[in-house]
GROMACS .gro file of C-alpha atoms in nm:
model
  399
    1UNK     CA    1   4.157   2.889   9.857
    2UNK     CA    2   4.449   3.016   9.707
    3UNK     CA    3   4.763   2.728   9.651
    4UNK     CA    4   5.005   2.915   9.899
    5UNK     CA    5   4.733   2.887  10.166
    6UNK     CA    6   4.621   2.512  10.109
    7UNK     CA    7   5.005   2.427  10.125
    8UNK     CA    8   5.063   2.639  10.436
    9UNK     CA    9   4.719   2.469  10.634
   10UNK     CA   10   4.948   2.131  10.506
   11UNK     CA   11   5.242   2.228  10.672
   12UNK     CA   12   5.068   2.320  10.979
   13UNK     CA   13   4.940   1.980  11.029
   14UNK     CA   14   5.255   1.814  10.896
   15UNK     CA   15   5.428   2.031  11.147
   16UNK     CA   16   5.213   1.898  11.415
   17UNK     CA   17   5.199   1.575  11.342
   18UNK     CA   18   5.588   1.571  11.326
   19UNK     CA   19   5.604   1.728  11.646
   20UNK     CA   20   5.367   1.405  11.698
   21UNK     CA   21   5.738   1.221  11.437
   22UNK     CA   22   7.115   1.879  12.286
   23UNK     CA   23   7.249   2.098  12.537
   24UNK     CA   24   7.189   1.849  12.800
   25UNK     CA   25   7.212   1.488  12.721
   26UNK     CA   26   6.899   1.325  12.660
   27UNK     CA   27   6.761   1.043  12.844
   28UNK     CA   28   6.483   0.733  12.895
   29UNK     CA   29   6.545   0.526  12.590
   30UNK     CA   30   6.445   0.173  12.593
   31UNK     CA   31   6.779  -0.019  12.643
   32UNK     CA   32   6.758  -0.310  12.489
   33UNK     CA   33   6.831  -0.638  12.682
   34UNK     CA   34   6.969  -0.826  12.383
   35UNK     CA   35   7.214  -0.606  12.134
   36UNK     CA   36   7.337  -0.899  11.894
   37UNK     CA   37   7.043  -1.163  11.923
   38UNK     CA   38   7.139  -1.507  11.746
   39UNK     CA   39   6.936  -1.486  11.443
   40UNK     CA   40   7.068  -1.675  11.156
   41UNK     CA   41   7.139  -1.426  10.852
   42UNK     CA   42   6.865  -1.620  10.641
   43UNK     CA   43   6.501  -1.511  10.663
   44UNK     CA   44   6.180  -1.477  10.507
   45UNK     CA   45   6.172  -1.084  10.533
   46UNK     CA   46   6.429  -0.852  10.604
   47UNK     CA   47   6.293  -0.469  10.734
   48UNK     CA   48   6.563  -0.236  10.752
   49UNK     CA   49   6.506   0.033  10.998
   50UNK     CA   50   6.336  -0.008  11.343
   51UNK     CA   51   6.146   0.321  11.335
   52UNK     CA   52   5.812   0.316  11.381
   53UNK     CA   53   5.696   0.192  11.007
   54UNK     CA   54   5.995  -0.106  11.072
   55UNK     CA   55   5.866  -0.193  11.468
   56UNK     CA   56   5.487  -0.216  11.353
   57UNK     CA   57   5.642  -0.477  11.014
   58UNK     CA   58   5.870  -0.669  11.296
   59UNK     CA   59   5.498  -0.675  11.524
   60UNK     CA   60   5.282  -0.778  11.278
   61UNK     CA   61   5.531  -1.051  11.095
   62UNK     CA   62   5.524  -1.196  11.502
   63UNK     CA   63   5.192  -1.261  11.476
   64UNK     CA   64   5.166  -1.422  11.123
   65UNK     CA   65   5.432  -1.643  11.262
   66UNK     CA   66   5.673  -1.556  10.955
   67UNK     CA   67   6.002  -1.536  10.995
   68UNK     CA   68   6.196  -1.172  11.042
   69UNK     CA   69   6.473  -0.941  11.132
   70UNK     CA   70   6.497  -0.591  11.165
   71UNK     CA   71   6.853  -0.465  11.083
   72UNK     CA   72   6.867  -0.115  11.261
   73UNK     CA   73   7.172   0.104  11.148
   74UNK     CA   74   7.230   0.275  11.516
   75UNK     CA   75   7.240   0.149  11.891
   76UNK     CA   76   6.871   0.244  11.962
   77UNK     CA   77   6.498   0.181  11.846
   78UNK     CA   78   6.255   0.422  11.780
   79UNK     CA   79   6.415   0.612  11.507
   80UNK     CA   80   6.259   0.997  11.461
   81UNK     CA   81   6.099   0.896  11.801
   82UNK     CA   82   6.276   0.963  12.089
   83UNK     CA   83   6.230   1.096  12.467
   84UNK     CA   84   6.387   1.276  12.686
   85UNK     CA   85   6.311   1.259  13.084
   86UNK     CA   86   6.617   1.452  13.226
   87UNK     CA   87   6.548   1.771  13.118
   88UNK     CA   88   6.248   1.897  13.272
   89UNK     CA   89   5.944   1.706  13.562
   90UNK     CA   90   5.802   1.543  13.233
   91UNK     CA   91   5.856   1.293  12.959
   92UNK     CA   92   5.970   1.489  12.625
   93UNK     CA   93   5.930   1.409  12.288
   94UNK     CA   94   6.255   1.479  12.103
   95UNK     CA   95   6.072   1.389  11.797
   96UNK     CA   96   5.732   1.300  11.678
   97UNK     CA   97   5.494   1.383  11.952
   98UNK     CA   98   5.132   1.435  11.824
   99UNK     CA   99   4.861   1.207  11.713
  100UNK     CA  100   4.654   1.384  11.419
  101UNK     CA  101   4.329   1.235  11.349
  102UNK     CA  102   3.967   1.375  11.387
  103UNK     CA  103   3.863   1.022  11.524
  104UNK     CA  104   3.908   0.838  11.817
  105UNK     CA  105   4.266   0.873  11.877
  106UNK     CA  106   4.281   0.484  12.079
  107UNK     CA  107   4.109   0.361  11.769
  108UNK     CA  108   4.351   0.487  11.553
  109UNK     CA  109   4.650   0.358  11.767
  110UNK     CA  110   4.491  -0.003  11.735
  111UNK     CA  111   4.480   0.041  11.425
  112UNK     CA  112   4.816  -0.053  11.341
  113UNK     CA  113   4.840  -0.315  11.675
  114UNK     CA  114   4.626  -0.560  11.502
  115UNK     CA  115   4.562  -0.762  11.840
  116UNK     CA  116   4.462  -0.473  12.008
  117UNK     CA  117   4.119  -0.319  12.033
  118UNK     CA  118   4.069   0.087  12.127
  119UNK     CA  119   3.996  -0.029  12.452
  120UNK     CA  120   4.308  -0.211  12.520
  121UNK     CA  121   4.515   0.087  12.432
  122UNK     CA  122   4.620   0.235  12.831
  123UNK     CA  123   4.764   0.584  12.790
  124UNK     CA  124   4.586   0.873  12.879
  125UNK     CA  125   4.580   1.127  12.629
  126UNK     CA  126   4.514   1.490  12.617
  127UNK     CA  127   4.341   1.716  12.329
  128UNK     CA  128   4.558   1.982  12.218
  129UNK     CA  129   4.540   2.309  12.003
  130UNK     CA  130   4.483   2.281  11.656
  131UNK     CA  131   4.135   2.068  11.658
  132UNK     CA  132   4.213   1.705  11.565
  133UNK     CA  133   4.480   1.698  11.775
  134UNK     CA  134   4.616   1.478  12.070
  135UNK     CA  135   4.953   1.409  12.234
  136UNK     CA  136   5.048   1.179  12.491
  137UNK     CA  137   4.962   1.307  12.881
  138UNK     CA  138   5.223   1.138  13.098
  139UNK     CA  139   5.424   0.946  12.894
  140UNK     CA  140   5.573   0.995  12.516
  141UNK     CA  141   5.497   0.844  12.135
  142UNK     CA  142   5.845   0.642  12.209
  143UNK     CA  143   5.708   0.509  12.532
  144UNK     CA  144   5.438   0.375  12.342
  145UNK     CA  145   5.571   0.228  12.072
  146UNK     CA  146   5.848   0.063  12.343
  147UNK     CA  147   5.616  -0.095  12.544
  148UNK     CA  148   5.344  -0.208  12.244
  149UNK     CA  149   5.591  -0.343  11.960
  150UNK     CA  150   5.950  -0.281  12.002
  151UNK     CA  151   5.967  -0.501  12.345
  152UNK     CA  152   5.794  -0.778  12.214
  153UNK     CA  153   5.992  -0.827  11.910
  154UNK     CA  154   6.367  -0.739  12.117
  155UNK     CA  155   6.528  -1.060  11.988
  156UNK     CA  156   6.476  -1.029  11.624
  157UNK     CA  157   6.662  -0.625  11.610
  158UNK     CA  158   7.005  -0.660  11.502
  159UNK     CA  159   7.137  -0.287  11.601
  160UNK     CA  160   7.470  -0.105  11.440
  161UNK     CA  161   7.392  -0.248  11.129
  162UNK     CA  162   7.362   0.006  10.856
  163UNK     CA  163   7.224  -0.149  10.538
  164UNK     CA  164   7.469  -0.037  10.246
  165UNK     CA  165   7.375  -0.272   9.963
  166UNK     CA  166   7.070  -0.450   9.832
  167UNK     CA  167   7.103  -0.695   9.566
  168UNK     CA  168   6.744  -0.822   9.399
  169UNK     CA  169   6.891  -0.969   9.089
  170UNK     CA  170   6.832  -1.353   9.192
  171UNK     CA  171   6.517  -1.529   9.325
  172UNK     CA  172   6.651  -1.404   9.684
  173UNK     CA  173   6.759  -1.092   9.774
  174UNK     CA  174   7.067  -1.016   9.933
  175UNK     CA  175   7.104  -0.752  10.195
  176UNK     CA  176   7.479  -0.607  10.259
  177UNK     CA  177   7.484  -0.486  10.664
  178UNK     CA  178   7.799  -0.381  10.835
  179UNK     CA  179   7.993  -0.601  10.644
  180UNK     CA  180   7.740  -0.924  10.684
  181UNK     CA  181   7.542  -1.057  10.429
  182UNK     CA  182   7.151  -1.136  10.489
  183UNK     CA  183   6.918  -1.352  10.263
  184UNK     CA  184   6.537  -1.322  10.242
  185UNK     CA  185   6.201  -1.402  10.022
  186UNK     CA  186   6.132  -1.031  10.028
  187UNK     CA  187   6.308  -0.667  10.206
  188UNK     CA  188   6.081  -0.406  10.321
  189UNK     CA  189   6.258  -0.078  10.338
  190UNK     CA  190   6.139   0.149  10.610
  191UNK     CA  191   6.467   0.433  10.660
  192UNK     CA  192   6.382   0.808  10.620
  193UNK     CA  193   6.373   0.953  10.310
  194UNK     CA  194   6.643   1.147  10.378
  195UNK     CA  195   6.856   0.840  10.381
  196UNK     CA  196   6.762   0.727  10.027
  197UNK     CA  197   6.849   1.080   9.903
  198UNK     CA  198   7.186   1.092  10.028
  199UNK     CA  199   7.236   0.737   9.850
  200UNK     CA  200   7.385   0.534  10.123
  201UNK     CA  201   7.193   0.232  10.032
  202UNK     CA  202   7.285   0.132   9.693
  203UNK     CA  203   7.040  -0.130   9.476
  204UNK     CA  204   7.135  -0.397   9.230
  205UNK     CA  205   6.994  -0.322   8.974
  206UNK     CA  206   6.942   0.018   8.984
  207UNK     CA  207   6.568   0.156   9.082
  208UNK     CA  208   6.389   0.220   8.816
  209UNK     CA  209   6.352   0.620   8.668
  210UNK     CA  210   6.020   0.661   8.798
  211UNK     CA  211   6.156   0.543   9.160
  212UNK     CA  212   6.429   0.769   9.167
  213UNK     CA  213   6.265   1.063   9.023
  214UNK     CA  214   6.006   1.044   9.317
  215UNK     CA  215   6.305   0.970   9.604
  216UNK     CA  216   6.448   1.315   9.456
  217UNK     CA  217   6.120   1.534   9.416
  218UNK     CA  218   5.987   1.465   9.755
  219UNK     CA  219   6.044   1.753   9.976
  220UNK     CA  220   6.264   1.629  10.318
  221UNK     CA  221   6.348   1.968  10.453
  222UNK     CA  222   6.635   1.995  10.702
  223UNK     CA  223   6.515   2.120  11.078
  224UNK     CA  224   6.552   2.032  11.437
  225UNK     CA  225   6.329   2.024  11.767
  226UNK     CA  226   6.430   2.210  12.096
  227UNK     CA  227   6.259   2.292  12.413
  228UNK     CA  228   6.363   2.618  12.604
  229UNK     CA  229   6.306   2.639  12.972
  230UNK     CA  230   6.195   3.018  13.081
  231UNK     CA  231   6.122   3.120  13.443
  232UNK     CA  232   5.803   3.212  13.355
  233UNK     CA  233   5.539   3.172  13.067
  234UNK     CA  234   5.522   3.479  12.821
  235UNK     CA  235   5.432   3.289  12.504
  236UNK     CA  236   5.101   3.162  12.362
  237UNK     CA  237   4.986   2.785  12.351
  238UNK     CA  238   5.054   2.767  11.996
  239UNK     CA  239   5.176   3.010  11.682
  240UNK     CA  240   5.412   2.996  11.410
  241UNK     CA  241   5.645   3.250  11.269
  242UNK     CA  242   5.743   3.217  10.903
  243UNK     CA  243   6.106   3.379  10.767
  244UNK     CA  244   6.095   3.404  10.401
  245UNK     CA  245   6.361   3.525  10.159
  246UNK     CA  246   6.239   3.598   9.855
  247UNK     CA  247   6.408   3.760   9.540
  248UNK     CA  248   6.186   3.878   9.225
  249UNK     CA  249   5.892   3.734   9.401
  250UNK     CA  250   5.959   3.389   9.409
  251UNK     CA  251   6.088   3.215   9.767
  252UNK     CA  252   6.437   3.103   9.772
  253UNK     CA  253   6.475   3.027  10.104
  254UNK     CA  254   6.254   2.986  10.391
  255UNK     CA  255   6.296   2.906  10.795
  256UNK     CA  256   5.919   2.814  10.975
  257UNK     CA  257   5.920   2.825  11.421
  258UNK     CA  258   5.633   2.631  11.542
  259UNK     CA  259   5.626   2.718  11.871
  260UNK     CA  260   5.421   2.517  12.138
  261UNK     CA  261   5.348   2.523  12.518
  262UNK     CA  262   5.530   2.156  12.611
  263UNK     CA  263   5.389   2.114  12.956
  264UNK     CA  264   5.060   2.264  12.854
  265UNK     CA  265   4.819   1.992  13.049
  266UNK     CA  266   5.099   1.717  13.188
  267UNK     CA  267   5.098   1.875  13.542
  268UNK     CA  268   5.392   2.030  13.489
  269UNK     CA  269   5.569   2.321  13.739
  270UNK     CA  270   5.807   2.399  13.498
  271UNK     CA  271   5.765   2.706  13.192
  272UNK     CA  272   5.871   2.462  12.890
  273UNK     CA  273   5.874   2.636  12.516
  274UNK     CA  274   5.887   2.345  12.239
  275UNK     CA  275   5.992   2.501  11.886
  276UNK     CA  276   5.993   2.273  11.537
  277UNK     CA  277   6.253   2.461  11.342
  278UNK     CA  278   6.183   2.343  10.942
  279UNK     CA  279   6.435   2.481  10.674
  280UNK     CA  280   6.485   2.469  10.304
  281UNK     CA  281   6.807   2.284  10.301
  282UNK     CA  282   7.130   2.484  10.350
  283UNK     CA  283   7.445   2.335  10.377
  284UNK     CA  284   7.546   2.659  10.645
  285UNK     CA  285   7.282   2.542  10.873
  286UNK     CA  286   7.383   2.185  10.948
  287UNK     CA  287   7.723   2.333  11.082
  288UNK     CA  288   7.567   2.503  11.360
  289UNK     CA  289   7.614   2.446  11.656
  290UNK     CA  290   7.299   2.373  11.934
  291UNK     CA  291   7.422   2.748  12.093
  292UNK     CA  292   7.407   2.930  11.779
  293UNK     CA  293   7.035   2.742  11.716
  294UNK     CA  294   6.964   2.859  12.061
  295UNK     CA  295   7.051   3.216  12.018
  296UNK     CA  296   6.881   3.241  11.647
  297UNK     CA  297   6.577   3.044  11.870
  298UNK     CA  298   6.569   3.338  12.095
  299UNK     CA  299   6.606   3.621  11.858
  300UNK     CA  300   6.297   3.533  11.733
  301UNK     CA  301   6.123   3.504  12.019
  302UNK     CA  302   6.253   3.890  12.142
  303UNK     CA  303   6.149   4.037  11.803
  304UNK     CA  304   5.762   3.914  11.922
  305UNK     CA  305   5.786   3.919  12.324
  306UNK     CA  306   5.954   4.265  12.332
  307UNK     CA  307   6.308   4.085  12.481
  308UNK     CA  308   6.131   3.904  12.729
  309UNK     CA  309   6.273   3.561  12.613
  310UNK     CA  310   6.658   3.604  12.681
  311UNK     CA  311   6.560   3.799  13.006
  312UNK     CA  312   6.345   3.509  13.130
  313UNK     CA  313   6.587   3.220  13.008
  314UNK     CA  314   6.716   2.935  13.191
  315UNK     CA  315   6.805   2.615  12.960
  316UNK     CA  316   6.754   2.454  12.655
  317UNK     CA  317   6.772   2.129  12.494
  318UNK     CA  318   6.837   2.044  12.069
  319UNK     CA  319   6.749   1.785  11.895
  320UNK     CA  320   6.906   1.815  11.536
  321UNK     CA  321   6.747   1.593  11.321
  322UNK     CA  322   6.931   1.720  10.999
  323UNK     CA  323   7.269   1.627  11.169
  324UNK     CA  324   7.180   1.290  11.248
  325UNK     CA  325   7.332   1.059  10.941
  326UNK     CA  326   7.058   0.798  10.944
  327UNK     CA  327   6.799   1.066  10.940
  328UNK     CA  328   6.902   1.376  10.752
  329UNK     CA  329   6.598   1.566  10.793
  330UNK     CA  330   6.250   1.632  10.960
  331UNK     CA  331   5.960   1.491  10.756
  332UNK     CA  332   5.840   1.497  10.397
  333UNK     CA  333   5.623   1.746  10.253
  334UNK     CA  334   5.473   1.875   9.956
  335UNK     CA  335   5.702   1.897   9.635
  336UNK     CA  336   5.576   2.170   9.333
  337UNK     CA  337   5.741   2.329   9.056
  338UNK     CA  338   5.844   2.660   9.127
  339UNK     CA  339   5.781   2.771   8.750
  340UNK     CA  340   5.424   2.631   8.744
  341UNK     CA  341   5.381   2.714   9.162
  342UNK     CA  342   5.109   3.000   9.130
  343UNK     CA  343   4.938   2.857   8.864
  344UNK     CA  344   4.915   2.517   8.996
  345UNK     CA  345   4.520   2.403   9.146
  346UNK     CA  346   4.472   2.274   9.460
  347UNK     CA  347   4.390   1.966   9.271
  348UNK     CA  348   4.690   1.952   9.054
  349UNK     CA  349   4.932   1.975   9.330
  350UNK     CA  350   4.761   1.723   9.518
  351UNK     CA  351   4.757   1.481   9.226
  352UNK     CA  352   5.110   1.489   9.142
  353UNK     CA  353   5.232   1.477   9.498
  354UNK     CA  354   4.986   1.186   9.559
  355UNK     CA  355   5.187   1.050   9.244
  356UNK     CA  356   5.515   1.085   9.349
  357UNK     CA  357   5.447   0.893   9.696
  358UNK     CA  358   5.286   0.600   9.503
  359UNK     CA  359   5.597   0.583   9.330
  360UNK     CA  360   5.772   0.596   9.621
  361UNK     CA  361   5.544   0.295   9.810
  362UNK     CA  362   5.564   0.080   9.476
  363UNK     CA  363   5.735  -0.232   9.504
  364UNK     CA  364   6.009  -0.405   9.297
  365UNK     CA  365   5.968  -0.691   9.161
  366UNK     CA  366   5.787  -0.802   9.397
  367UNK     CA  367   6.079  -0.872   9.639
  368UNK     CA  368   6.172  -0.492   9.761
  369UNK     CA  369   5.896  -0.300   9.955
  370UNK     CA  370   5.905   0.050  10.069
  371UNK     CA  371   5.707   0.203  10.433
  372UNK     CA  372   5.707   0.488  10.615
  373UNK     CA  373   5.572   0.852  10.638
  374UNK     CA  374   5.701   0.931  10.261
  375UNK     CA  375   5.479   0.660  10.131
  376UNK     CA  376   5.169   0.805  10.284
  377UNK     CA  377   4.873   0.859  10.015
  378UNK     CA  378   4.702   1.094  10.267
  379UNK     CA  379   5.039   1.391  10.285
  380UNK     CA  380   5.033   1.314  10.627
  381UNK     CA  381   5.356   1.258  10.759
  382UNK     CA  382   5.285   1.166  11.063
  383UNK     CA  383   5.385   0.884  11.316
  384UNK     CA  384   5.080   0.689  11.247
  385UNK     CA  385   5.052   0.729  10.916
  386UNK     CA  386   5.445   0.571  10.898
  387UNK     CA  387   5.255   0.302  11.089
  388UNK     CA  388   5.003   0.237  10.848
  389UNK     CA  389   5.194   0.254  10.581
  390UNK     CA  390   5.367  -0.097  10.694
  391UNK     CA  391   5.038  -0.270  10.763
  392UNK     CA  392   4.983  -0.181  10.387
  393UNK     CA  393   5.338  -0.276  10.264
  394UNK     CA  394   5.310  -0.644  10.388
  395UNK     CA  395   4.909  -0.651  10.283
  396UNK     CA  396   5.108  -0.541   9.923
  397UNK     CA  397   5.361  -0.872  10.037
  398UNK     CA  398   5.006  -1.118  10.067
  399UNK     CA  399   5.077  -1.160  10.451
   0.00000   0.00000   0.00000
């Protein structure tokens, strides 16, 4: 299989499982009962960043009985998760929305609830277009995660506290958070990689070469979600459309829609188009507004449906992902060397992306862990692979 392919069935399922990670206001977040628990700033672990990778730490910590906190930089849990039940008869996903595996998909959600079993896991779930994939019928990936870790572990989140500064020089290491100092044994860093790119977390001392390197090579494209709302259903259940430019053969610049029927199998009376829009990065982009995405949203759509999807138009909702500061992107993906691209093997491009992630995961001196979907060994980045990568970061801690 040529390289160009094997990266584009990749992206696919990265897409997907992404779409697994406005023009209206959104709604249906989890409101926490306790915004500024009394936790005392000294712990055994510190996890910064109550995404899903941070929520499953916080869960399994709980049930080892060791002491934690979570230090969340915004008002809300859930981080790329997030729902939306305002804007048409069903739960949305704003952000990840499908489970990828080729297993049981309740299995694989125990997996990372350790005092769960497959059978314990009630949500129904649907299969969906590719094969090996599922998404949540009547309910959402943040409704899960809400009800099966975040609730349980409410009193140790400490919300609008953006981690600037962590200090690992001593035998504890010293977290800097909204203007607070935290101690602990050991810090398990869980943000986006988008977030370590743009630097707003400094370390004392530096990360190591290697470290760095890897935060930098790692692909985080910029993109956003939105779901359009048509009065009635002129689009397939699932296709992408790929906008290349490319100048002496090589790609410069690249925009992928993955389009997706939303309400396909939820009961839904409503014509709901979901789109993942994934970008290289351009600086232009992030300034535009959720109209202009809207417009460039249905422009593409005409050029395949023959105009039918501004004549058939009714609302839309954006999620920008690339705007959000604590985010800055979608997911990670593949990196390669544009020099070396066509020459590269499937196997070499595996290797040293596989390479860069372990990097990413390693941890230093054994007091600062890394989690989330940019550690994942398998490419996946997914929702549950975010997941298991913090079962394996404190399994890397000895708890």
């Amino acid at each position: 299989m040529p390289l160009r392919n094997f990266i584009k069935n990749y992206t696919i399922a990265a897409v997907l499982a992404f779409i697994s990670l406005a023009c209206v206001a959104s709604g249906g977040d989890y409101v926490p009962e306790n915004n500024s628990p009394n936790v005392t700033t000294t712990s055994e672990v510190i996890v910064i960043g109550a995404g899903i990778a941070g929520l499953t730490a916080g869960y399994e910590l709980q049930l080892k009985n060791i002491d934690f906190i979570i230090l969340e930089a915004t008002d809300r849990f859930g981080g790329r998760l997030k729902k939306d039940t305002e804007f048409t008869d069903v739960p949305i996903d704003l952000g990840a929305e499908w489970i990828h595996t080729a297993s049981n998909p309740k299995e694989l959600l125990a997996s990372f609830i350790s005092d769960k079993a497959a059978k314990d896991i009630d949500v129904e779930l649907i299969k969906y277009l590719p094969t090996n994939e599922f998404k949540f019928k009547n309910t959402t990936w943040y409704d899960f995660v809400a009800d099966n870790l975040a609730q349980a572990i409410a009193k140790n989140i400490i919300y609008n506290s953006p981690v600037t500064h962590i200090n690992y020089s001593s035998d504890t290491v010293v977290v800097k958070a909204a203007e607070r100092n935290y101690t602990a044994k050991k810090v398990l860093v869980t943000v986006p990689l988008g977030v370590l790119k743009a630097g707003i977390i400094s370390f004392e001392p530096e990360l190591s070469r290697e470290k760095q390197d890897a935060i930098a090579s790692i692909v985080f494209p910029q993109g956003l979600k939105a779901f359009l709302k048509f009065s009635s259903n002129f689009y397939p259940e699932l296709y992408e459309d790929d906008i290349d430019n490319v100048n002496n053969g090589e790609v410069i610049e690249w925009t992928e829609y993955s389009y997706f029927d939303a309400t396909l199998g939820k009961g839904s009376d409503e014509n709901i188009l979901g789109v993942l829009v994934v970008r290289t990065n351009d600086p232009l982009a992030q300034q535009q507004s959720d109209e202009v995405i809207v417009a460039q949203i249905l422009e593409d759509l005409d050029q395949k449906f023959n105009g039918r999807a501004t004549a058939t138009f009714k609302a839309a909702i954006v999620e920008n992902w690339t705007t959000n500061p604590y985010v800055r992107g979608t997911y990670s993906s593949p990196s390669f060397d544009k020099a070396n691209y066509s020459s590269a093997s499937e196997e070499e491009w595996e290797a040293t992306n596989v390479a860069l992630r372990e990097s990413l995961a390693a941890p230093v001196n054994s007091k600062v862990y890394f989690a989330g979907e940019a550690t994942s060994l398998t490419l996946g980045s997914s929702a549950n692979e975010a997941a298991l990568s913090a079962i394996s970061a404190l399994t890397s801690m000895g708890f």
